[in-house]
mmCIF file with all atom_site columns, C-alpha atoms in Angstrom:
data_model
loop_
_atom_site.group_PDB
_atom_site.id
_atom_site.type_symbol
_atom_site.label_atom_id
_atom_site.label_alt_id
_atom_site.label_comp_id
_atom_site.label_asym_id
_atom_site.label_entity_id
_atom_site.label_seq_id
_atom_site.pdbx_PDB_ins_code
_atom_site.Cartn_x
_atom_site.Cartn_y
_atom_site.Cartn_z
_atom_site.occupancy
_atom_site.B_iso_or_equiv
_atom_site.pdbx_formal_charge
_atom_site.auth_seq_id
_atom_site.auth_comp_id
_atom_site.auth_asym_id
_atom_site.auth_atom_id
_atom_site.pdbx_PDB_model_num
ATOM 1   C CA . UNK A 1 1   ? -20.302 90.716  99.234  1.00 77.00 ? 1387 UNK A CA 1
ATOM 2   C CA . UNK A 1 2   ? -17.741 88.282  99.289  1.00 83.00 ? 1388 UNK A CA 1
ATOM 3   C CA . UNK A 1 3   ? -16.240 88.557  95.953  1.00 81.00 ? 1389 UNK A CA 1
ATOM 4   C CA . UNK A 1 4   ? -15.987 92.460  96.972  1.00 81.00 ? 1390 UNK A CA 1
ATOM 5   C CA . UNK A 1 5   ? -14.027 91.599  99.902  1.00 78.00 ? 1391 UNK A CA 1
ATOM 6   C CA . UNK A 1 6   ? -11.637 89.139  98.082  1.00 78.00 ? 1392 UNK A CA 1
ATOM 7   C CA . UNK A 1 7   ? -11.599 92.003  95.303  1.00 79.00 ? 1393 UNK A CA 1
ATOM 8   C CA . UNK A 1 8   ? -10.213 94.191  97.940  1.00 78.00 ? 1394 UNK A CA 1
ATOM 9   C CA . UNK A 1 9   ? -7.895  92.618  99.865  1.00 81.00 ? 1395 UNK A CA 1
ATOM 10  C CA . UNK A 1 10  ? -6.025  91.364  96.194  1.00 81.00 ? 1396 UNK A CA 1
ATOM 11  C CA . UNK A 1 11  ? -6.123  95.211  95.223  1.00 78.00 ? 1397 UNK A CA 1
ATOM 12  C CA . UNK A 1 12  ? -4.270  95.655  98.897  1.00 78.00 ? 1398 UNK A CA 1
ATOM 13  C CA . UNK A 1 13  ? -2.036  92.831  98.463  1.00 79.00 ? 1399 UNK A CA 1
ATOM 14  C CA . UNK A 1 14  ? -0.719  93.882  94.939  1.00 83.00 ? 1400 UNK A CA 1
ATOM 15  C CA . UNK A 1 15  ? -0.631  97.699  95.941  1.00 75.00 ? 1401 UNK A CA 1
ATOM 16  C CA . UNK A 1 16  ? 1.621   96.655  98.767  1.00 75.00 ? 1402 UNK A CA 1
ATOM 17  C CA . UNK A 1 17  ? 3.399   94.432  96.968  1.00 73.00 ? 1403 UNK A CA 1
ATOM 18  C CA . UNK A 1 18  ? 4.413   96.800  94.574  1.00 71.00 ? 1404 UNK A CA 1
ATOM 19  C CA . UNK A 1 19  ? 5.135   99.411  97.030  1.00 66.00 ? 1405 UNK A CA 1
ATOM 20  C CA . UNK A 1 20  ? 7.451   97.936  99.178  1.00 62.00 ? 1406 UNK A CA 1
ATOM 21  C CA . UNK A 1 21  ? 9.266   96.203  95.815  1.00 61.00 ? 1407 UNK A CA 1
ATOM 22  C CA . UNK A 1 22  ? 13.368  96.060  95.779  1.00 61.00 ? 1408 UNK A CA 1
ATOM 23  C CA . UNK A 1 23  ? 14.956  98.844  93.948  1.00 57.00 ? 1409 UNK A CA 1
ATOM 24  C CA . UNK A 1 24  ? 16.886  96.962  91.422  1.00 55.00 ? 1410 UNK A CA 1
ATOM 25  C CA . UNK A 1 25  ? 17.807  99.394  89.055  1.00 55.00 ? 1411 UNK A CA 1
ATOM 26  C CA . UNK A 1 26  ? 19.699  101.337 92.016  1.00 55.00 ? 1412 UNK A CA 1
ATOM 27  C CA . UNK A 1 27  ? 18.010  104.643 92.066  1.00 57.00 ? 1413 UNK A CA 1
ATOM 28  C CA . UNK A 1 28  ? 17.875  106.560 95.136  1.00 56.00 ? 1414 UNK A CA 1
ATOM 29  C CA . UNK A 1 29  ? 14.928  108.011 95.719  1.00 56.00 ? 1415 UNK A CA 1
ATOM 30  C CA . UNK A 1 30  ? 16.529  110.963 97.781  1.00 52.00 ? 1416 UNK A CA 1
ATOM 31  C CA . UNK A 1 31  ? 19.182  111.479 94.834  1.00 53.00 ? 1417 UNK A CA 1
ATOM 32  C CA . UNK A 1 32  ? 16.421  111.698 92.437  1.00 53.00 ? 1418 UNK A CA 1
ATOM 33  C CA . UNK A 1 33  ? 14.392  113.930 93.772  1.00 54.00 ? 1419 UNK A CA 1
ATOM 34  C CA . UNK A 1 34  ? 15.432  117.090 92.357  1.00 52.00 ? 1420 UNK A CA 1
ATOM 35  C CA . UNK A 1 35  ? 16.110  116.713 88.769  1.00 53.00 ? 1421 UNK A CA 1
ATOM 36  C CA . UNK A 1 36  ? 17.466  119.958 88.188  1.00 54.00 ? 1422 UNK A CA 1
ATOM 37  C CA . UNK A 1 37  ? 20.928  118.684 89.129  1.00 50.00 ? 1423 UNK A CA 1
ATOM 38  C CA . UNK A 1 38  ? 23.523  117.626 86.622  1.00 52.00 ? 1424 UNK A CA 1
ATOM 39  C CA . UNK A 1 39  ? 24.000  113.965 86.013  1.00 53.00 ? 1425 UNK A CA 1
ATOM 40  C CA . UNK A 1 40  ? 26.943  112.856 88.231  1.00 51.00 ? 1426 UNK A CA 1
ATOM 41  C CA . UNK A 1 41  ? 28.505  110.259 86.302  1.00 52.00 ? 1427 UNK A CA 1
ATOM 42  C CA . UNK A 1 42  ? 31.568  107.944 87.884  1.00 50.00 ? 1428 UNK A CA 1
ATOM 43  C CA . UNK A 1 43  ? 31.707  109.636 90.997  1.00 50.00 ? 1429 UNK A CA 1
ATOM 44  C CA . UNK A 1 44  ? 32.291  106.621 92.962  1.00 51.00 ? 1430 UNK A CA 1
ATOM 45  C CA . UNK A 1 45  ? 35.733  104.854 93.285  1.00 50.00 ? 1431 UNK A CA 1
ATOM 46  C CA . UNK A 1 46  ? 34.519  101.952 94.734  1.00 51.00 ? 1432 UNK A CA 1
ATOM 47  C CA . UNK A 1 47  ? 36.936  102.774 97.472  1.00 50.00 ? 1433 UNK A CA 1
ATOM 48  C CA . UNK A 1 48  ? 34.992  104.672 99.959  1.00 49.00 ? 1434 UNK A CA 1
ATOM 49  C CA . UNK A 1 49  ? 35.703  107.997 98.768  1.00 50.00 ? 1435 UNK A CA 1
ATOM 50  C CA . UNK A 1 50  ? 34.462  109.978 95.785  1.00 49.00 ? 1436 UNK A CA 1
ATOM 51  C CA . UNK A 1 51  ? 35.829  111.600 92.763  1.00 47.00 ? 1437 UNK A CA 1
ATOM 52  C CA . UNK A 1 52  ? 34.779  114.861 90.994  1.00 45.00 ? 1438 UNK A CA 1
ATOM 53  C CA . UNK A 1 53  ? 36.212  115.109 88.088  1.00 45.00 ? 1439 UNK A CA 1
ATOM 54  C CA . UNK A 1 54  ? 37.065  118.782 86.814  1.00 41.00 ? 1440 UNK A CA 1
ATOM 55  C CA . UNK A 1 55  ? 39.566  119.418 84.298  1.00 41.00 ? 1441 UNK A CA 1
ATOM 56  C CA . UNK A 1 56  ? 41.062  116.272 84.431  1.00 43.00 ? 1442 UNK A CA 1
ATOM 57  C CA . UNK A 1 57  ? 42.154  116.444 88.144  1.00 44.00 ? 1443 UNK A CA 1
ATOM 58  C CA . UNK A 1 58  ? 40.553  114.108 90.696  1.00 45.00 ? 1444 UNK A CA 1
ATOM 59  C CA . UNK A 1 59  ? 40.521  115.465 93.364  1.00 45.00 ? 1445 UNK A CA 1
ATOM 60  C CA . UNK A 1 60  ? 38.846  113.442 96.402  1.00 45.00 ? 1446 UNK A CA 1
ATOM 61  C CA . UNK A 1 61  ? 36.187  114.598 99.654  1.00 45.00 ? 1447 UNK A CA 1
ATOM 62  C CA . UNK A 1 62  ? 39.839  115.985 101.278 1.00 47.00 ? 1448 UNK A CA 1
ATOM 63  C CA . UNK A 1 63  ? 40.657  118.042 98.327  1.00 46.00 ? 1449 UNK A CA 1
ATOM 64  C CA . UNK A 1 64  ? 43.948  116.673 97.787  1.00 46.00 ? 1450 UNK A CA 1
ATOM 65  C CA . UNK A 1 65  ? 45.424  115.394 94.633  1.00 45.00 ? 1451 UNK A CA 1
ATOM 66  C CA . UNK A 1 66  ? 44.969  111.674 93.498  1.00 45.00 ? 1452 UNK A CA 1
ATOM 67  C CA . UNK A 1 67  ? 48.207  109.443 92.644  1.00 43.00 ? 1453 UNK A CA 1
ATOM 68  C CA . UNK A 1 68  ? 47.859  110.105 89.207  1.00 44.00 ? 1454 UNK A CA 1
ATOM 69  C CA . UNK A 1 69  ? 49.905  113.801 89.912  1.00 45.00 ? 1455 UNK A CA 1
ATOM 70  C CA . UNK A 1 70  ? 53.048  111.949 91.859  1.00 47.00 ? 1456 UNK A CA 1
ATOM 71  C CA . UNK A 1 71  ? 55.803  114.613 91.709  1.00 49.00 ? 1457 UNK A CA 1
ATOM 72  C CA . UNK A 1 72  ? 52.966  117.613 92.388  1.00 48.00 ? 1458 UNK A CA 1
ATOM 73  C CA . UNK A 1 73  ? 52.106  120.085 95.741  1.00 48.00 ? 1459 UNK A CA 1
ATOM 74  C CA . UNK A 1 74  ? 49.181  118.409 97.408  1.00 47.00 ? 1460 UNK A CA 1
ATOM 75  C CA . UNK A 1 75  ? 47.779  121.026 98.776  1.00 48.00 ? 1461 UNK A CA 1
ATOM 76  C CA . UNK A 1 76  ? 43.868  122.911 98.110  1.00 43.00 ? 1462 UNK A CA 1
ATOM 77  C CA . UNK A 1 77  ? 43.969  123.252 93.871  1.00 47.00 ? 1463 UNK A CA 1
ATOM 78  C CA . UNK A 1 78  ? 47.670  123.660 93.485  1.00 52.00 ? 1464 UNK A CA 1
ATOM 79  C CA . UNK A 1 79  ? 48.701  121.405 90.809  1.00 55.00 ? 1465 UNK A CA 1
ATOM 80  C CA . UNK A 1 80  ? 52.217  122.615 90.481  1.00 57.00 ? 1466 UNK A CA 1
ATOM 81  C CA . UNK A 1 81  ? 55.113  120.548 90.113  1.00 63.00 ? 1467 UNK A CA 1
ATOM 82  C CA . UNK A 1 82  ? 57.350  120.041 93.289  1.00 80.00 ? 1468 UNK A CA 1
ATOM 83  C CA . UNK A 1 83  ? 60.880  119.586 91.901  1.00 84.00 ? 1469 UNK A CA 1
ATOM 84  C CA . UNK A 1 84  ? 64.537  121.196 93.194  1.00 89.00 ? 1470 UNK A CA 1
ATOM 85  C CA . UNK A 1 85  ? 67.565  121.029 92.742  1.00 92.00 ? 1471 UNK A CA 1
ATOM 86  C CA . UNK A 1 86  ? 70.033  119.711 95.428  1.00 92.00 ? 1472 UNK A CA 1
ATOM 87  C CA . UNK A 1 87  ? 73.380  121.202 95.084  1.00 92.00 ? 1473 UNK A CA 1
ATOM 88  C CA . UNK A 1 88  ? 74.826  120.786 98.493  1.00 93.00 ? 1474 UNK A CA 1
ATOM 89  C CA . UNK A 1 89  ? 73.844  116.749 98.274  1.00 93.00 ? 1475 UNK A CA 1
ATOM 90  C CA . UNK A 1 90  ? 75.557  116.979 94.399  1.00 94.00 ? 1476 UNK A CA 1
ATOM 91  C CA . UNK A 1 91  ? 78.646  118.395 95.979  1.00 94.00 ? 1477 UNK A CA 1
ATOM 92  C CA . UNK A 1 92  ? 79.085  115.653 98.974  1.00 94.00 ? 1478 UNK A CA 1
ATOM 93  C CA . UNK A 1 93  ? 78.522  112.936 96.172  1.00 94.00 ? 1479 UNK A CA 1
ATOM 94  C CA . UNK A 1 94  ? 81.124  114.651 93.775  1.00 94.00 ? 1480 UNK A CA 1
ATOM 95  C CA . UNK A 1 95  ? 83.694  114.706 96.860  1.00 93.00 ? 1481 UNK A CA 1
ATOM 96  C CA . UNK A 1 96  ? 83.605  110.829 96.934  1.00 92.00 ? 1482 UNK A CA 1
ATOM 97  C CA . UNK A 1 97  ? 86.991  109.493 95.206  1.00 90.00 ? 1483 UNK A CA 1
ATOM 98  C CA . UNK A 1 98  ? 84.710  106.937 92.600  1.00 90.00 ? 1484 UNK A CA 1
ATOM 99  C CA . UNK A 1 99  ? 82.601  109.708 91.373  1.00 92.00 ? 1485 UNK A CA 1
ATOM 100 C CA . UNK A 1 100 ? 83.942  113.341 88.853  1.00 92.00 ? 1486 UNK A CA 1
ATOM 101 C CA . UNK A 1 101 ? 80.248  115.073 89.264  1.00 94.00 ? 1487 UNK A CA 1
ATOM 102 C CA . UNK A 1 102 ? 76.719  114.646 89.999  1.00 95.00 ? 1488 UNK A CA 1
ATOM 103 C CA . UNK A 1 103 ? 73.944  116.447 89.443  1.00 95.00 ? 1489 UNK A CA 1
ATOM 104 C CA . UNK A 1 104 ? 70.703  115.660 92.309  1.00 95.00 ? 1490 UNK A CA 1
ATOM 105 C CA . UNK A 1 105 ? 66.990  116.358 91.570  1.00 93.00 ? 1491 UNK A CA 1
ATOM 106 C CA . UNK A 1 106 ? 64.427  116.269 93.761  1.00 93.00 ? 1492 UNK A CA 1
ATOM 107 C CA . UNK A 1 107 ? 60.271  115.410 93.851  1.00 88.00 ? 1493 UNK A CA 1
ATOM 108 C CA . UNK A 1 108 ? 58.601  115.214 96.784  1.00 86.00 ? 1494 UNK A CA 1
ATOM 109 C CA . UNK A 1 109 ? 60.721  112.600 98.677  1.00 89.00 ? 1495 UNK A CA 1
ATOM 110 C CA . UNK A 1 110 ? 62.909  110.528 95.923  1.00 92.00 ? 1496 UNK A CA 1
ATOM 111 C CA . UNK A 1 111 ? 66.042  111.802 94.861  1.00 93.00 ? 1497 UNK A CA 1
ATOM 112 C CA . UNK A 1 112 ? 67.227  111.394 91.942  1.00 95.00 ? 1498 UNK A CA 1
ATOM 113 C CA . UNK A 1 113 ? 71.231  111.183 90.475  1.00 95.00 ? 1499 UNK A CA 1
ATOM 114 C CA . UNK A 1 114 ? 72.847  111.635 87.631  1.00 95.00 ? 1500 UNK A CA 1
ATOM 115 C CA . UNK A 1 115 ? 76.978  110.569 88.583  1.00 95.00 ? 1501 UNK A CA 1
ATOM 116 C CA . UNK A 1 116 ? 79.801  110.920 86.467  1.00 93.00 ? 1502 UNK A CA 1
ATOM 117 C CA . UNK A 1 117 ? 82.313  108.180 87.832  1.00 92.00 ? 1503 UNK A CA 1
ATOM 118 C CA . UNK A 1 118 ? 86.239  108.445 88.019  1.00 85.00 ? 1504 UNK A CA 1
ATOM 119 C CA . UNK A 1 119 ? 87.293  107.462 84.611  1.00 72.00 ? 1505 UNK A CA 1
ATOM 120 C CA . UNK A 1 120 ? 90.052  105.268 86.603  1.00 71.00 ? 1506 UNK A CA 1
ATOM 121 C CA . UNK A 1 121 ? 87.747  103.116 88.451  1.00 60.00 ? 1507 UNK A CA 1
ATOM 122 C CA . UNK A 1 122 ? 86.852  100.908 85.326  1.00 72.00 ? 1508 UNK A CA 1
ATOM 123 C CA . UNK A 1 123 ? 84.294  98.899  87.274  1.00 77.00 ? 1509 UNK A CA 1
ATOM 124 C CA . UNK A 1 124 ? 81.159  101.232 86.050  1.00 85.00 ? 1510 UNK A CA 1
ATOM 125 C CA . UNK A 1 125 ? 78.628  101.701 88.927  1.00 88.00 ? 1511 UNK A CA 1
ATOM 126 C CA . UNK A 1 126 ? 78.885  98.931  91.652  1.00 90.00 ? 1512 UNK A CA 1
ATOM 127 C CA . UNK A 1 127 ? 75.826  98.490  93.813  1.00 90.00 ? 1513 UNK A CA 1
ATOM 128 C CA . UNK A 1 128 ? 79.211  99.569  96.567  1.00 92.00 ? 1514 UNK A CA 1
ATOM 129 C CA . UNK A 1 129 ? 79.459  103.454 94.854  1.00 92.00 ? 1515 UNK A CA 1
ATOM 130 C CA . UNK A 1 130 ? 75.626  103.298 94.536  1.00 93.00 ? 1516 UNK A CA 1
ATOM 131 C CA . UNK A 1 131 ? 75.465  102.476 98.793  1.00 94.00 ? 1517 UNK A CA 1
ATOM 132 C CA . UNK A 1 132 ? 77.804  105.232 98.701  1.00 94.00 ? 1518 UNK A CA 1
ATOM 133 C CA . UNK A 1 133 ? 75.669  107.920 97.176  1.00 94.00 ? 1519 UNK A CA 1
ATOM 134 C CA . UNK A 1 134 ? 72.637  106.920 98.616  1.00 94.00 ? 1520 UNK A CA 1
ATOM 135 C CA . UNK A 1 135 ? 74.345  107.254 102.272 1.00 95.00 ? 1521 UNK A CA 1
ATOM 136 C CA . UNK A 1 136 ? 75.401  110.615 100.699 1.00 94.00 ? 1522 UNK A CA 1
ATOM 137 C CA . UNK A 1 137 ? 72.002  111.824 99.802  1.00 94.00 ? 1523 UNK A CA 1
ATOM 138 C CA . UNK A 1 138 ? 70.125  110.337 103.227 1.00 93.00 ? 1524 UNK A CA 1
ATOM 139 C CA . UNK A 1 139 ? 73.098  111.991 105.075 1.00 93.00 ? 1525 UNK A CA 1
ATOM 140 C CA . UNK A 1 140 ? 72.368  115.355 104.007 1.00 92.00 ? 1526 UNK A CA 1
ATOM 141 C CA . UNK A 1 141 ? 68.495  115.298 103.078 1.00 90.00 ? 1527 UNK A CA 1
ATOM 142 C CA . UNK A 1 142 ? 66.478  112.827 105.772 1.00 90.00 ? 1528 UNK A CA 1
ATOM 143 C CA . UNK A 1 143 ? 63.510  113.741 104.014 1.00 90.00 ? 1529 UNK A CA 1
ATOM 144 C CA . UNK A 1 144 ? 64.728  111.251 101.001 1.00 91.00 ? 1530 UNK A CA 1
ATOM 145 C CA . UNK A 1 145 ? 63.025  107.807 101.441 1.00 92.00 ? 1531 UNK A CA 1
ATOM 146 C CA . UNK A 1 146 ? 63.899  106.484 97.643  1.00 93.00 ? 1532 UNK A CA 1
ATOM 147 C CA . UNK A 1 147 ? 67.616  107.462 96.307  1.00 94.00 ? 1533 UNK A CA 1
ATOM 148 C CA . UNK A 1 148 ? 67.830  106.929 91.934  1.00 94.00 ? 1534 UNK A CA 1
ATOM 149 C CA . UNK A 1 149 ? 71.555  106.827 91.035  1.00 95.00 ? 1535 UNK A CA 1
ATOM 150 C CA . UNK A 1 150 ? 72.078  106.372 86.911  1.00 94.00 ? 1536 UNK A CA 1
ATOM 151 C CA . UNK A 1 151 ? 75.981  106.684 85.622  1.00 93.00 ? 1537 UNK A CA 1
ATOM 152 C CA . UNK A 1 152 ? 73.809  107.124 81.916  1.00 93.00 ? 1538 UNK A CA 1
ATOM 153 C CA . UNK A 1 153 ? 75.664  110.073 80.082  1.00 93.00 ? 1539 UNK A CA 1
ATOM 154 C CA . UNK A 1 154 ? 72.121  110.996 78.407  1.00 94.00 ? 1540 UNK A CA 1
ATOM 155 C CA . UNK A 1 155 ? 70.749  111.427 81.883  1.00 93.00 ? 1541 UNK A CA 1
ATOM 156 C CA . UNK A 1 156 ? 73.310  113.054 83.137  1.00 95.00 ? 1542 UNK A CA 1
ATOM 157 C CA . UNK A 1 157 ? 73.211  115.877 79.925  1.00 94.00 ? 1543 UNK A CA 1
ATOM 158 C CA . UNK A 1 158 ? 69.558  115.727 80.701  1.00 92.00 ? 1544 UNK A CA 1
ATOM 159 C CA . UNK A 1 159 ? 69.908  116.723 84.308  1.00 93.00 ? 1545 UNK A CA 1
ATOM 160 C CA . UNK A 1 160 ? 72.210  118.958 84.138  1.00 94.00 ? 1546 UNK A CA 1
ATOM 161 C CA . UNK A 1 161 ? 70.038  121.033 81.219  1.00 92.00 ? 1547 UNK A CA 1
ATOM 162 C CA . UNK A 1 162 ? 66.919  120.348 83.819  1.00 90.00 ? 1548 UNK A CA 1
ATOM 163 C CA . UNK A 1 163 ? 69.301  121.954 87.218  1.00 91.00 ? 1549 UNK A CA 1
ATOM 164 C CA . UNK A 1 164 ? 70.192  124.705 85.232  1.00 92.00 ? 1550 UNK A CA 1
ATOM 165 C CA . UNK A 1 165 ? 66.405  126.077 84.034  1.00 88.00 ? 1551 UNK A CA 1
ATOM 166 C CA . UNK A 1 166 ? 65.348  124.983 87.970  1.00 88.00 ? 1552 UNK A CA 1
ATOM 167 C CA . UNK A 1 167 ? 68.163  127.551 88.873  1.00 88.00 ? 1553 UNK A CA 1
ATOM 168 C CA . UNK A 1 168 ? 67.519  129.777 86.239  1.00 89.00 ? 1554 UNK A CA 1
ATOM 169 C CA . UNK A 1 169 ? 63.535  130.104 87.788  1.00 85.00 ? 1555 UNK A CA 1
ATOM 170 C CA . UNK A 1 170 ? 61.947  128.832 84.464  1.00 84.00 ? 1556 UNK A CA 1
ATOM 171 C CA . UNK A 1 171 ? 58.492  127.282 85.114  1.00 82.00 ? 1557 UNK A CA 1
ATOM 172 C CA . UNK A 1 172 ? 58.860  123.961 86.325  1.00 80.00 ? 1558 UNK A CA 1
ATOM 173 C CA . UNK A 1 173 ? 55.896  122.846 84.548  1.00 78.00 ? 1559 UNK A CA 1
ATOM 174 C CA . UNK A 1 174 ? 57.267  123.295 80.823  1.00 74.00 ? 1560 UNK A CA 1
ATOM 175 C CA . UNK A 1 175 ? 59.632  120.298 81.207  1.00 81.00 ? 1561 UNK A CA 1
ATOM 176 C CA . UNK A 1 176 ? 58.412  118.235 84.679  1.00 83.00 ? 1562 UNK A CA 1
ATOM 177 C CA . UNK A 1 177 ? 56.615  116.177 82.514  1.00 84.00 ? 1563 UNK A CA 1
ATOM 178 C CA . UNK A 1 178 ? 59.573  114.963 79.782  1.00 87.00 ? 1564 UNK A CA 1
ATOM 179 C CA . UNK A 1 179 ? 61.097  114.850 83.108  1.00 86.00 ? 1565 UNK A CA 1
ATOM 180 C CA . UNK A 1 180 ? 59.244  112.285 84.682  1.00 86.00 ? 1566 UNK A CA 1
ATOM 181 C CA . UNK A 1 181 ? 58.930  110.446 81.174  1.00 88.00 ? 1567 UNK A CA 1
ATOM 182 C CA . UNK A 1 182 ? 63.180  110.174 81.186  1.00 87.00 ? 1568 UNK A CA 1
ATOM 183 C CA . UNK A 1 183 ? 62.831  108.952 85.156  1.00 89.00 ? 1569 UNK A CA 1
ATOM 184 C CA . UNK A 1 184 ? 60.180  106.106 83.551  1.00 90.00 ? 1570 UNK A CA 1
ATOM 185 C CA . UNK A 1 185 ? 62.784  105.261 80.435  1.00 89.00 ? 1571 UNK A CA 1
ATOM 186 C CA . UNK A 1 186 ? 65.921  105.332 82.849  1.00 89.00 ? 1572 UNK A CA 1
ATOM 187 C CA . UNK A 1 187 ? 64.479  103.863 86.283  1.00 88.00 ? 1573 UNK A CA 1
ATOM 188 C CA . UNK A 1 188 ? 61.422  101.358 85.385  1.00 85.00 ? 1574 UNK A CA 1
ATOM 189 C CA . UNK A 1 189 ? 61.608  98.880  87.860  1.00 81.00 ? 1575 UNK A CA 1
ATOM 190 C CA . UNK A 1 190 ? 61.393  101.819 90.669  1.00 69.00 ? 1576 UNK A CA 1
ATOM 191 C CA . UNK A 1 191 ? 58.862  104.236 89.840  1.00 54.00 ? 1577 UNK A CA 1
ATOM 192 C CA . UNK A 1 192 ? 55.664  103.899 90.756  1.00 50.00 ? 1578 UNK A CA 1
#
């Protein structure tokens, strides 16, 4: 009668054991419960929020846009580019005496410039002209946190070929990305 007893209480012992046991390959009981659901793979950004990836756009619990699509609308599943161009703020920085033209762009709230200085100043661009058209560009746009200036004569062809399809109404997403590449070539200390 004994060895029944002892029997029974190491059949208890091991079934409770074994029951209450840590879950080391980290399954979730709950999670697998119905296994009709697709596998969610990499869903968890180690951040406190998750991703769900679908067709290449993470998108998080908020439904806005990740980092990855700087330069884009943020709003509910509109991945369009936000870019314009700022004539008025082009005009006020063409009206200072160092600087012949200037074409503006802006994304979201960096402005970029392409200048074309005064032949006569000789100096080239002077962080003094670049204070200049920065002050230009916050004085007529407060919205601009991060002001670009580039005297490069390939940017400033570029910009002005960019201004004119932007004016012209030609999809903004053909060229936002060669855009953003020229940005990275010409600025690549400052973009982030």
């Amino acid at each position: 009668m004994r060895l029944k007893y002892l029997f029974f209480v190491a059949l208890l012992a091991i079934g409770l054991l074994s029951a209450c046991a840590g879950n080391f390959d980290n399954t979730d009981a709950a999670r697998d419960k119905d296994l009709t659901k697709p596998a969610r793979v990499d869903n968890n950004t180690l951040d406190g929020t998750r991703d769900y990836r679908r067709n290449d756009i993470i998108t998080n619990d908020t439904r806005t846009r990740n980092v990855r699509n700087m330069g884009r609308n943020v709003g509910d599943r509109n991945d369009t580019p936000k870019m314009r161009v700022a004539d008025n703020v082009a005009d006020r920085i063409a009206a200072l005496p160092e600087v012949d033209s200037a074409n503006v762009i802006v994304t979201e709230n960096n402005a970029y410039v392409a200048a074309k200085l005064d032949d006569s100043s000789g100096k080239g661009l002077t962080s003094n002209i670049e204070r200049k058209i920065s002050n230009q560009v916050k004085a007529v746009d407060r919205d601009i946190d991060n002001v670009y200036v580039s005297v490069n004569p390939d940017f400033y062809d570029r910009t002005t070929t960019y201004a004119e399809d932007i004016r012209q109404g030609r999809p903004i997403s053909g060229f936002f990305d060669e855009f953003t590449e020229t940005v990275r070539r010409i600025f690549p200390n400052n973009v982030r």
